[in-house]
Coordinates of C-alpha atoms and ligand atoms in Angstrom, one line a residue:
X1 CA 25.8 -87.4 34.7
X2 CA 23.5 -86.0 32.1
X3 CA 24.2 -82.4 31.2
X4 CA 21.5 -79.9 30.2
X5 CA 22.5 -80.2 26.5
X6 CA 22.2 -84.0 26.7
X7 CA 18.7 -83.6 28.1
X8 CA 17.9 -81.3 25.2
X9 CA 19.2 -83.7 22.7
X10 CA 17.0 -86.4 24.0
X11 CA 13.9 -84.3 23.5
X12 CA 15.1 -82.9 20.3
X13 CA 14.5 -79.3 21.3
X14 CA 17.7 -77.2 21.2
X15 CA 17.9 -74.5 23.8
X16 CA 18.1 -71.2 22.0
X17 CA 21.6 -69.7 22.6
X18 CA 21.4 -66.6 24.9
X19 CA 22.8 -64.4 22.1
X20 CA 20.1 -65.4 19.6
X21 CA 17.4 -65.0 22.3
X22 CA 18.6 -61.5 23.0
X23 CA 18.6 -60.7 19.3
X24 CA 15.1 -61.9 19.0
X25 CA 13.9 -59.9 22.0
X26 CA 15.5 -56.8 20.5
X27 CA 14.0 -57.3 17.1
X28 CA 10.6 -58.0 18.5
X29 CA 10.9 -55.1 21.0
X30 CA 9.6 -57.5 23.7
X31 CA 6.2 -58.0 22.0
X32 CA 4.3 -60.9 20.5
X33 CA 5.0 -61.2 16.8
X34 CA 1.7 -62.9 15.9
X35 CA -0.1 -60.6 13.5
X36 CA -2.4 -58.2 15.4
X37 CA -1.4 -59.3 18.9
X38 CA 1.6 -57.1 19.8
X39 CA 1.3 -58.1 23.5
X40 CA 4.0 -56.9 25.8
X41 CA 5.9 -60.0 27.1
X42 CA 7.9 -58.5 30.0
X43 CA 5.1 -57.3 32.2
X44 CA 1.8 -58.9 33.0
X45 CA -1.0 -56.5 32.0
X46 CA -3.2 -57.3 34.9
X47 CA -0.9 -57.6 37.9
X48 CA 1.9 -55.4 36.4
X49 CA 4.4 -58.0 37.7
X50 CA 7.6 -58.2 35.6
X51 CA 8.5 -61.6 34.2
X52 CA 9.5 -63.3 31.0
X53 CA 6.1 -64.2 29.5
X54 CA 7.4 -65.1 26.1
X55 CA 7.7 -68.3 24.1
X56 CA 10.2 -68.8 21.4
X57 CA 8.2 -70.4 18.7
X58 CA 9.7 -72.2 15.7
X59 CA 8.4 -71.4 12.2
X60 CA 9.8 -74.7 10.9
X61 CA 9.7 -77.1 13.9
X62 CA 12.9 -78.3 15.6
X63 CA 11.8 -81.9 14.8
X64 CA 11.1 -83.1 11.3
X65 CA 7.7 -84.5 12.4
X66 CA 6.8 -81.4 14.4
X67 CA 4.6 -78.6 13.2
X68 CA 5.8 -77.4 9.7
X69 CA 8.8 -79.8 10.2
X70 CA 11.2 -80.5 7.4
X71 CA 13.5 -83.4 6.6
X72 CA 16.7 -81.4 6.7
X73 CA 15.7 -77.8 7.6
X74 CA 14.3 -78.7 11.0
X75 CA 17.7 -79.5 12.3
X76 CA 19.5 -76.9 10.3
X77 CA 17.4 -74.0 11.4
X78 CA 16.5 -75.0 15.0
X79 CA 18.5 -72.1 16.5
X80 CA 18.6 -69.8 13.5
X81 CA 17.0 -66.4 14.3
X82 CA 15.3 -66.3 10.9
X83 CA 13.3 -69.3 12.0
X84 CA 12.3 -68.1 15.4
X85 CA 9.4 -65.9 16.5
X86 CA 8.9 -64.3 19.9
X87 CA 5.2 -64.9 20.8
X88 CA 2.9 -64.9 23.8
X89 CA 2.0 -68.3 25.3
X90 CA -1.4 -68.3 23.6
X91 CA -0.2 -67.7 20.1
X92 CA 2.8 -70.0 20.6
X93 CA 0.3 -72.7 21.4
X94 CA -2.1 -71.9 18.6
X95 CA 0.5 -72.0 15.8
X96 CA 1.9 -75.3 17.1
X97 CA -1.3 -77.1 17.7
X98 CA -2.1 -79.9 15.1
X99 CA -5.6 -78.6 14.9
X100 CA -4.5 -75.2 13.5
X101 CA -1.2 -76.0 11.9
X102 CA -2.5 -76.1 8.4
X103 CA -3.7 -72.5 8.8
X104 CA -0.3 -71.2 9.9
X105 CA 2.1 -72.1 7.0
X106 CA 5.8 -71.3 7.0
X107 CA 5.2 -68.5 4.5
X108 CA 2.5 -66.9 6.6
X109 CA 4.5 -67.0 9.8
X110 CA 7.6 -65.6 8.0
X111 CA 5.3 -62.8 6.9
X112 CA 4.2 -62.1 10.5
X113 CA 7.7 -62.1 11.7
X114 CA 9.0 -59.7 9.0
X115 CA 6.0 -57.4 9.3
X116 CA 6.5 -57.0 13.1
X117 CA 10.3 -56.6 13.0
X118 CA 10.2 -54.1 10.1
X119 CA 7.6 -52.1 11.9
X120 CA 9.8 -52.0 15.1
X121 CA 12.8 -51.0 13.0
X122 CA 10.9 -48.2 11.3
X123 CA 9.4 -46.8 14.5
X124 CA 12.6 -46.8 16.5
X125 CA 14.4 -45.3 13.5
X126 CA 11.9 -42.5 13.1
X127 CA 12.3 -41.6 16.8
X128 CA 15.9 -40.5 16.1
X129 CA 14.4 -37.8 13.8
X130 CA 12.0 -36.7 16.5
X131 CA 14.7 -35.5 18.8
X132 CA 14.4 -31.8 19.6
X133 CA 16.5 -29.3 21.6
X134 CA 14.0 -27.8 24.1
X135 CA 14.6 -24.2 25.1
X136 CA 12.7 -22.5 27.9
X137 CA 12.9 -18.7 27.9
X138 CA 11.7 -16.8 31.0
X139 CA 11.7 -13.1 31.9
X140 CA 9.5 -11.2 34.2
X141 CA 6.5 -9.4 32.7
X142 CA 5.4 -6.3 34.6
X143 CA 7.5 -7.5 37.5
X144 CA 5.8 -11.0 37.6
X145 CA 8.0 -14.0 37.4
X146 CA 6.9 -17.5 36.0
X147 CA 7.7 -21.1 36.3
X148 CA 7.4 -23.6 33.5
X149 CA 6.3 -27.2 34.4
X150 CA 8.8 -29.5 32.8
X151 CA 6.6 -32.5 32.7
X152 CA 3.9 -30.6 30.9
X153 CA 6.5 -29.4 28.3
X154 CA 7.7 -33.0 27.6
X155 CA 4.1 -34.1 27.3
X156 CA 3.4 -31.3 24.8
X157 CA 6.4 -32.2 22.7
X158 CA 5.1 -35.7 21.8
X159 CA 5.8 -37.4 19.5
X160 CA 9.0 -35.4 19.7
X161 CA 11.3 -35.9 22.6
X162 CA 13.9 -33.8 24.4
X163 CA 17.5 -34.3 23.4
X164 CA 18.5 -33.8 27.0
X165 CA 17.1 -34.9 30.4
X166 CA 16.5 -31.2 31.3
X167 CA 15.5 -28.5 28.9
X168 CA 18.0 -25.7 28.0
X169 CA 17.0 -22.6 29.8
X170 CA 17.5 -18.9 29.5
X171 CA 16.0 -17.6 32.7
X172 CA 16.1 -13.9 33.5
X173 CA 13.7 -14.1 36.5
X174 CA 16.4 -12.9 38.9
X175 CA 17.4 -9.9 36.9
X176 CA 15.6 -6.8 38.1
X177 CA 14.8 -3.5 36.5
X178 CA 14.0 -5.2 33.2
X179 CA 12.0 -2.3 31.8
X180 CA 14.3 0.6 32.4
X181 CA 16.2 2.2 29.5
X182 CA 19.5 0.8 30.8
X183 CA 17.9 -2.6 31.3
X184 CA 17.2 -3.6 27.8
X185 CA 20.7 -3.6 26.4
X186 CA 21.9 -5.5 29.4
X187 CA 19.2 -8.1 29.0
X188 CA 20.0 -8.5 25.3
X189 CA 23.7 -9.0 26.1
X190 CA 22.7 -11.6 28.7
X191 CA 20.4 -13.4 26.3
X192 CA 22.9 -13.3 23.5
X193 CA 25.6 -14.8 25.7
X194 CA 23.4 -17.6 27.1
X195 CA 22.1 -18.4 23.6
X196 CA 25.6 -18.7 22.3
X197 CA 26.6 -20.9 25.2
X198 CA 23.8 -23.3 24.5
X199 CA 23.6 -23.4 20.7
X200 CA 27.1 -22.6 19.6
X201 CA 29.2 -24.2 22.3
X202 CA 26.8 -26.5 24.0
X203 CA 25.2 -28.1 21.0
X204 CA 27.1 -29.2 18.0
X205 CA 25.7 -27.2 15.1
X206 CA 25.5 -30.3 12.9
X207 CA 23.3 -31.9 15.5
X208 CA 21.0 -28.9 15.6
X209 CA 18.1 -30.5 13.7
X210 CA 15.2 -29.1 15.6
X211 CA 14.4 -26.7 18.4
X212 CA 11.3 -26.3 20.5
X213 CA 10.8 -23.0 22.2
X214 CA 8.6 -22.4 25.3
X215 CA 8.6 -18.7 26.2
X216 CA 7.1 -16.3 28.8
X217 CA 8.7 -12.9 28.5
X218 CA 8.1 -9.2 27.4
X219 CA 7.6 -8.7 23.7
X220 CA 10.8 -6.9 22.9
X221 CA 12.9 -9.7 24.4
X222 CA 10.9 -12.3 22.5
X223 CA 11.6 -10.5 19.2
X224 CA 15.2 -10.3 20.2
X225 CA 15.4 -14.0 21.0
X226 CA 13.7 -14.6 17.6
X227 CA 16.5 -12.7 15.8
X228 CA 19.1 -14.9 17.5
X229 CA 17.3 -18.1 16.5
X230 CA 17.1 -16.7 13.0
X231 CA 15.8 -18.5 10.0
X232 CA 17.1 -22.0 10.7
X233 CA 14.6 -24.6 9.7
X234 CA 12.6 -26.7 12.1
X235 CA 11.6 -24.5 14.9
X236 CA 8.5 -25.2 16.9
X237 CA 7.2 -22.3 18.9
X238 CA 4.8 -22.8 21.8
X239 CA 2.7 -20.5 24.1
X240 CA 0.7 -21.1 27.2
X241 CA -2.9 -20.9 26.1
X242 CA -5.0 -18.9 28.6
X243 CA -8.2 -20.9 27.9
X244 CA -6.6 -24.3 28.8
X245 CA -3.6 -23.3 30.9
X246 CA -1.7 -25.7 28.7
X247 CA 1.1 -25.4 26.0
X248 CA -0.5 -27.8 23.5
X249 CA -1.8 -26.3 20.3
X250 CA -5.4 -26.9 19.5
X251 CA -6.0 -29.3 16.6
X252 CA -8.3 -27.2 14.6
X253 CA -9.3 -27.7 11.0
X254 CA -9.4 -24.3 9.5
X255 CA -8.8 -25.0 5.8
X256 CA -9.3 -22.0 3.6
X257 CA -9.9 -19.5 6.4
X258 CA -8.3 -16.1 6.2
X259 CA -6.7 -15.3 9.5
X260 CA -4.9 -12.0 8.9
X261 CA -5.4 -8.8 7.0
X262 CA -2.5 -6.7 5.8
X263 CA -2.9 -2.9 5.3
X264 CA -0.6 0.0 4.5
X265 CA -0.5 3.6 3.4
X266 CA -1.9 4.4 0.1
X267 CA 1.4 5.8 -1.0
X268 CA 4.8 5.2 0.8
X269 CA 6.3 8.5 1.8
X270 CA 10.1 8.1 1.5
X271 CA 10.7 11.2 3.8
X272 CA 8.6 9.8 6.7
X273 CA 9.2 7.1 9.2
X274 CA 8.0 3.5 8.6
X275 CA 6.2 1.4 11.2
X276 CA 4.7 -2.1 11.5
X277 CA 1.8 -2.7 13.9
X278 CA 1.1 -6.3 14.8
X279 CA -2.4 -6.6 16.3
X280 CA -2.9 -10.3 17.2
X281 CA -3.6 -10.6 21.0
X282 CA -5.0 -7.1 21.0
X283 CA -5.3 -3.8 19.1
X284 CA -2.3 -1.7 18.6
X285 CA -3.6 1.9 18.9
X286 CA -2.5 3.7 15.8
X287 CA -2.8 7.1 17.5
X288 CA 0.0 6.1 19.9
X289 CA 2.3 5.3 16.9
X290 CA 1.5 8.6 15.1
X291 CA 2.2 10.5 18.3
X292 CA 5.7 9.0 18.4
X293 CA 6.6 9.0 14.7
X294 CA 4.5 11.8 13.3
X295 CA 1.1 11.9 11.6
X296 CA 2.6 11.3 8.2
X297 CA 4.4 8.0 9.1
X298 CA 4.0 5.0 6.8
X299 CA 2.0 2.7 9.0
X300 CA 1.6 -0.9 7.9
X301 CA -0.5 -3.4 9.9
X302 CA -0.9 -7.1 10.2
X303 CA -4.2 -7.7 11.9
X304 CA -5.8 -10.9 13.1
X305 CA -9.3 -11.5 11.9
X306 CA -10.5 -11.0 15.5
X307 CA -7.6 -9.9 17.8
X308 CA -7.7 -11.3 21.3
X309 CA -5.9 -13.2 23.9
X310 CA -7.3 -16.5 22.7
X311 CA -6.9 -15.9 18.9
X312 CA -3.7 -17.8 18.3
X313 CA -5.0 -21.2 19.2
X314 CA -3.5 -23.4 16.5
X315 CA -0.3 -24.1 14.6
X316 CA -2.2 -23.2 11.4
X317 CA -2.7 -19.6 12.6
X318 CA 0.9 -19.4 13.7
X319 CA 2.1 -20.5 10.2
X320 CA -0.3 -18.1 8.5
X321 CA 1.2 -15.3 10.5
X322 CA 4.7 -16.2 9.5
X323 CA 3.7 -16.2 5.8
X324 CA 1.8 -12.9 6.1
X325 CA 4.6 -11.2 8.0
X326 CA 7.3 -12.3 5.6
X327 CA 5.2 -11.0 2.7
X328 CA 4.8 -7.7 4.4
X329 CA 8.6 -7.4 5.0
X330 CA 9.2 -8.1 1.3
X331 CA 6.7 -5.4 0.3
X332 CA 8.3 -2.9 2.6
X333 CA 11.7 -3.7 1.3
X334 CA 10.5 -2.8 -2.1
X335 CA 9.5 0.7 -1.2
X336 CA 11.6 1.5 1.9
X337 CA 14.9 0.0 0.9
X338 CA 17.4 -2.1 2.8
X339 CA 18.6 0.6 5.2
X340 CA 15.7 2.8 6.4
X341 CA 14.8 1.5 9.8
X342 CA 11.4 0.1 10.7
X343 CA 9.6 0.7 14.0
X344 CA 7.8 -2.3 15.4
X345 CA 4.8 -2.2 17.6
X346 CA 3.3 -5.5 18.7
X347 CA 0.4 -6.8 20.7
X348 CA 1.1 -10.4 20.2
X349 CA 1.5 -13.8 21.9
X350 CA 5.0 -15.2 22.4
X351 CA 5.2 -17.3 19.2
X352 CA 4.2 -14.3 17.0
X353 CA 6.7 -12.1 18.7
X354 CA 9.5 -14.6 18.3
X355 CA 8.5 -15.1 14.7
X356 CA 8.6 -11.4 14.0
X357 CA 12.3 -11.4 15.1
X358 CA 13.1 -14.7 13.3
X359 CA 11.8 -13.6 9.9
X360 CA 14.0 -10.5 9.7
X361 CA 16.8 -11.2 7.2
X362 CA 20.2 -10.0 8.4
X363 CA 21.5 -9.0 5.0
X364 CA 18.3 -7.7 3.4
X365 CA 16.2 -6.0 6.0
X366 CA 16.9 -2.7 7.8
X367 CA 17.3 -2.4 11.5
X368 CA 14.1 -2.9 13.4
X369 CA 13.4 -0.8 16.4
X370 CA 11.2 -2.7 18.9
X371 CA 8.8 -0.9 21.3
X372 CA 7.4 -2.0 24.6
X373 CA 3.8 -1.3 25.6
X374 CA 3.7 0.1 29.1
X375 CA 0.0 0.8 29.5
X376 CA -3.0 2.5 27.9
X377 CA -2.1 6.0 29.1
X378 CA 1.6 6.0 28.4
X379 CA 1.4 3.8 25.3
X380 CA 4.7 2.6 23.8
X381 CA 8.3 3.3 24.6
X382 CA 11.4 2.3 22.6
X383 CA 13.1 -0.8 24.0
X384 CA 15.8 -2.3 21.7
X385 CA 16.9 -2.7 18.1
X386 CA 17.4 -5.9 16.2
X387 CA 19.3 -6.4 13.0
X388 CA 21.7 -3.5 13.4
X389 CA 24.0 -3.9 10.5
X390 CA 27.0 -2.2 11.9
X391 CA 27.0 -3.8 15.3
X392 CA 25.8 -7.1 14.0
X393 CA 24.1 -7.9 17.3
X394 CA 21.1 -6.2 19.0
X395 CA 20.9 -4.4 22.3
X396 CA 21.4 -0.8 21.2
X397 CA 21.0 2.3 23.3
X398 CA 18.6 3.7 20.8
Ligands
ZN401 ZN1 0.2 -63.1 21.0

């Protein structure tokens, strides 16, 4: 009785061993390797039915008188992966037809194969570097709680992708009384503990390449979270844009534009308090600050070119803020020293608030007292302090 292999011997075509076939499928990522085709070979485009639509094509034919056949190599390389291409049926037919064979030389087909397999290798390798730890941060604002749509988040991340099936989450939605004097230290402790659980215990520090933060919370808590994240590299910050209701940054070309102005007192008065006002999503009323700290306080301001809820639309504006704010902190260090506290008043979207906590340097900058805005009439009230040198961690009682 004739076996399958006997049959193959008669026709000269060796069946490709399963192991080699699997290798080839993996190297080609299930796509046609003919230059420019790239067709998916496991699903029919039209009917979406799943099937093996591939042909394993020989560069040097398996028979010496076949297309690109060779006296000795045909037999030698008939199941060698270096001599096999995964193609669609059309391109398998074209490269093997006697009409076209002169056009598709051994060298050219080897080039096609290498080009395709190298590209797959690079693309799938790059993906590893595109992994990010996704952190959702939620706390009620003026008593309102929020949800974050996970599928929208994962869409926004692209080409990055989440390191975990579900994002990491610090969710304070169920904790009441957020904006009482007693509330802030408790919230800070809770955030600190959850952050530690996720990023010190949960995630191996060495594996902590990149983090993406999606946050909806009151400004003091955002600044506090920023101080915990600190100045590790590779942090992407996102906000929900009011104009689109989406988290995706606008792709604006804004080369050479100046987004922020920095101003300060004509002369720094060492005997008076020092404050920073951040006016990005709105105007911080300077009268409010002077009422709290005295008319002679040293008042520095970073001000968006046109403050408003839609100002921070692009990553470029976020980056420009980061640079301007770091420059301001450096200037203030020069005149205010490393220990004299700074009071921070901020009207800003989440990424700016987080950044204003991140940029504070634990060993160089003084403690920063962060205020909460509670309305036009009442103005600002003290909430919490970051970068307290003695305690090491925030959440002071003021
Ligand atoms: Zn093809």
